[in-house]
């Protein structure tokens, strides 16, 4: 038992964050480490090296999740600190990386102070949290927790035609450890908020209450390409027009529903994609999210009905494919309390809030007590090279993580 509470080494945390951000760095200060690319491999190699330097025993499972474990006095299940190090194509330095590197900082702080915990503590990074290259998102943690089969995940084709299994083999991260063998006593994730709430309210910490439901659908529209100058408007079978109507409908729908309802068309491809040819083939994605499952289902039905009706009216053929579907999850009340009380006890301002973004934590929540800590995002900007959080705010979040992990790792 130490008399003064431990604090993490902020400079060391920032050094690791900035070093990892060099891997796959892109112009403007951003990062591109799409899942299972060469850049992802290089990021993984660096973090695994750090894990080994800290004395963690490292395992890699068959979906490429990496777990580094520090022993405790008890041979019980570990308290897992997790997140991800893959990024979207236009990512920043902090999304996911903060949670993993703050985990390493917790370990190094405990090592330096020679603190022995009851439960083991494990730091994990999960494969393909972002889902930008291979859907669904949270793929590695979903497989880890049994929400997605390993076979389905390994066979998933990405936006570039590559498959998860092949890419895992190619980058050397198709591990031997069977998935699902590691269970957690509890799970914590520190993450940037990725939204505007904490900054707007001048608060330092979010005690996350849960994660909203996510529905991703790929819509394919098949029309007839024809001459843009000679084809009368009444004779067109224009897949591009239907896509545009769908995008506008989703904006209207989210405005009409209000509350937490959000809707995004983030990806559209037109073919043949030429100035003077009516598009005959469109692939587009719909991203719908709501904290309430019934409302999310209502939004899905409204969107899908609109796709079908608008396509039919134009003579366009529409097909739909689910890319990801996760119901909203609630975190354990005792973990939300623990985060909130710890932040207060460290003199930090805090509020409870749901998460708008998806997180690996949501895969753990149905199976073990799970908590998340948010720190502010400047301008509410994320999935953008301009993503930024003040070092002092990152360090404050990591100190909350250190304390809640120590409390949870006690064995009575
Ligand atoms: C994952 O980061 C998501 O919320 O899209
Ligand atoms: Mn993330
Ligand atoms: Mn993200």
XYZ file of C-alpha atoms in Angstrom, residues 36 41 62 154 163-175:
17
model
C -3.901 -5.105 -41.528
C 1.942 -4.099 -39.027
C -6.142 -16.120 -34.398
C -11.339 -14.297 -41.473
C -9.520 -10.729 -47.120
C -8.891 -10.487 -43.389
C -7.366 -13.978 -43.137
C -4.922 -13.398 -46.001
C -3.898 -10.011 -44.691
C -3.375 -11.337 -41.156
C -1.065 -14.009 -42.577
C 0.706 -11.515 -44.806
C 1.559 -9.148 -41.961
C 2.472 -11.996 -39.586
C -0.318 -11.447 -37.065
C -2.391 -14.613 -37.533
C -1.553 -15.807 -34.028
